[in-house]
């Protein structure tokens, strides 16, 4: 049985949305397949780090004096919370491509150790009707198979 866990990765460039694909019980599997949602780039997972494209390394800075991680840098989200956050970007192919370009820009800036040059705005919030419409489209797509 496959289990998928959803996360929001907090970065200085804005949030990235990650999912982990587990085969069987997530607590028993040591190394799950971890990917970024929009780009489908696979992450290399290390101790307190997540690296994409080999050189864009995101790491937690919340460590204690011994170097042990005291707070995770990824927040686990329920499927509904995850869809609520990414739903605004998965309406059309153009919106998906724009988000994908933005994420590759984040990867590149992180790899080159360049600070964020854009103002991070809060993600647009959707009304309940918009949420229901997006969820209905997604469910219709998968139920048609």
Protein backbone atom coordinates (compact mmCIF):
# COMPACT_ATOMS: atom_id res chain seq x y z
CA UNK A 1 0.00 0.00 0.00
CA UNK A 2 1.32 3.42 -0.95
CA UNK A 3 1.12 6.37 1.44
CA UNK A 4 1.80 9.97 0.45
CA UNK A 5 2.73 12.60 3.02
CA UNK A 6 2.55 16.30 2.14
CA UNK A 7 4.81 19.08 3.44
CA UNK A 8 5.43 22.78 3.18
CA UNK A 9 9.13 23.64 3.17
CA UNK A 10 9.79 27.10 4.59
CA UNK A 11 12.61 28.89 2.73
CA UNK A 12 13.87 32.45 2.67
CA UNK A 13 12.50 32.64 -0.89
CA UNK A 14 8.98 31.54 -0.01
CA UNK A 15 7.36 28.15 0.56
CA UNK A 16 8.05 25.04 -1.49
CA UNK A 17 5.54 22.21 -1.54
CA UNK A 18 6.97 18.73 -1.13
CA UNK A 19 5.48 15.27 -1.04
CA UNK A 20 6.95 11.97 0.10
CA UNK A 21 5.85 8.70 -1.44
CA UNK A 22 6.07 5.79 1.02
CA UNK A 23 5.57 2.14 0.22
CA UNK A 24 3.91 0.63 3.27
CA UNK A 25 4.03 2.27 6.68
CA UNK A 26 5.81 5.67 6.59
CA UNK A 27 7.32 5.01 10.03
CA UNK A 28 9.04 1.84 8.82
CA UNK A 29 10.44 3.11 5.51
CA UNK A 30 13.81 4.78 6.00
CA UNK A 31 14.23 6.68 2.72
CA UNK A 32 11.02 7.68 0.96
CA UNK A 33 10.88 9.15 -2.52
CA UNK A 34 10.69 12.92 -1.96
CA UNK A 35 9.70 15.32 -4.75
CA UNK A 36 8.76 18.94 -5.22
CA UNK A 37 5.11 19.14 -6.27
CA UNK A 38 5.25 21.52 -9.25
CA UNK A 39 8.60 20.62 -10.81
CA UNK A 40 8.57 16.91 -9.90
CA UNK A 41 12.29 17.24 -9.12
CA UNK A 42 13.48 14.52 -6.77
CA UNK A 43 15.15 15.67 -3.57
CA UNK A 44 18.21 14.22 -1.90
CA UNK A 45 17.42 14.00 1.77
CA UNK A 46 20.17 14.38 4.36
CA UNK A 47 20.25 15.07 8.07
CA UNK A 48 18.31 18.33 8.32
CA UNK A 49 18.81 19.04 4.61
CA UNK A 50 16.90 18.74 1.39
CA UNK A 51 18.75 19.22 -1.90
CA UNK A 52 17.37 19.65 -5.41
CA UNK A 53 19.27 19.49 -8.71
CA UNK A 54 22.39 18.56 -6.77
CA UNK A 55 23.34 22.04 -5.67
CA UNK A 56 20.35 23.87 -4.21
CA UNK A 57 20.63 22.76 -0.61
CA UNK A 58 17.92 23.76 1.86
CA UNK A 59 18.75 23.12 5.50
CA UNK A 60 17.18 23.79 8.82
CA UNK A 61 18.83 26.45 10.94
CA UNK A 62 16.91 25.56 14.05
CA UNK A 63 19.51 23.51 15.91
CA UNK A 64 20.57 23.36 19.52
CA UNK A 65 24.14 23.78 20.79
CA UNK A 66 24.98 20.15 20.09
CA UNK A 67 23.90 20.51 16.45
CA UNK A 68 20.78 18.41 16.89
CA UNK A 69 17.69 19.56 15.05
CA UNK A 70 15.22 21.03 17.53
CA UNK A 71 12.52 22.04 15.05
CA UNK A 72 11.73 20.61 11.65
CA UNK A 73 11.97 22.87 8.61
CA UNK A 74 9.12 21.07 6.87
CA UNK A 75 5.57 21.33 8.17
CA UNK A 76 3.39 18.31 7.53
CA UNK A 77 0.08 19.18 5.87
CA UNK A 78 -3.10 17.19 5.52
CA UNK A 79 -4.15 16.49 1.91
CA UNK A 80 -6.84 19.18 2.22
CA UNK A 81 -4.36 21.78 3.56
CA UNK A 82 -1.90 20.88 0.80
CA UNK A 83 -4.54 21.20 -1.92
CA UNK A 84 -5.72 24.47 -0.37
CA UNK A 85 -2.20 25.91 -0.70
CA UNK A 86 -1.29 24.61 -4.15
CA UNK A 87 -4.80 24.79 -5.61
CA UNK A 88 -4.43 28.42 -6.61
CA UNK A 89 -1.64 27.45 -9.02
CA UNK A 90 -3.03 24.31 -10.64
CA UNK A 91 -5.93 25.81 -12.55
CA UNK A 92 -4.40 26.10 -16.02
CA UNK A 93 -1.22 24.90 -17.70
CA UNK A 94 -0.01 28.50 -17.82
CA UNK A 95 -0.40 28.91 -14.05
CA UNK A 96 1.44 25.65 -13.43
CA UNK A 97 4.28 26.72 -15.74
CA UNK A 98 4.59 30.08 -13.98
CA UNK A 99 4.83 28.38 -10.60
CA UNK A 100 7.34 25.88 -12.02
CA UNK A 101 9.54 28.74 -13.32
CA UNK A 102 9.35 30.46 -9.94
CA UNK A 103 10.52 27.29 -8.20
CA UNK A 104 13.42 26.74 -10.59
CA UNK A 105 14.39 30.36 -9.88
CA UNK A 106 14.39 29.53 -6.16
CA UNK A 107 16.58 26.47 -6.80
CA UNK A 108 19.02 28.55 -8.84
CA UNK A 109 19.19 31.37 -6.28
CA UNK A 110 19.77 28.89 -3.47
CA UNK A 111 22.49 27.11 -5.44
CA UNK A 112 24.26 30.43 -6.09
CA UNK A 113 23.68 31.59 -2.50
CA UNK A 114 21.88 34.72 -3.67
CA UNK A 115 19.52 36.41 -1.23
CA UNK A 116 15.87 36.82 -2.05
CA UNK A 117 15.30 39.92 -4.18
CA UNK A 118 11.52 39.74 -4.27
CA UNK A 119 8.91 40.69 -1.73
CA UNK A 120 7.20 37.57 -0.48
CA UNK A 121 3.46 38.08 -0.54
CA UNK A 122 1.00 35.90 1.23
CA UNK A 123 -0.50 33.27 -1.01
CA UNK A 124 -3.87 34.23 -2.38
CA UNK A 125 -6.68 32.78 -0.30
CA UNK A 126 -9.57 31.05 -1.97
CA UNK A 127 -13.22 31.28 -1.06
CA UNK A 128 -15.04 28.07 -0.13
CA UNK A 129 -16.78 28.13 -3.54
CA UNK A 130 -13.42 28.37 -5.33
CA UNK A 131 -12.06 25.54 -3.18
CA UNK A 132 -15.07 23.39 -4.02
CA UNK A 133 -14.75 24.15 -7.76
CA UNK A 134 -11.06 23.25 -7.81
CA UNK A 135 -11.62 20.09 -5.76
CA UNK A 136 -14.50 19.07 -8.06
CA UNK A 137 -12.33 19.51 -11.18
CA UNK A 138 -9.52 17.48 -9.67
CA UNK A 139 -11.83 14.74 -8.46
CA UNK A 140 -13.63 14.61 -11.81
CA UNK A 141 -10.30 14.17 -13.59
CA UNK A 142 -9.31 11.21 -11.40
CA UNK A 143 -12.76 9.63 -11.20
CA UNK A 144 -12.99 9.52 -15.01
CA UNK A 145 -10.18 6.95 -15.17
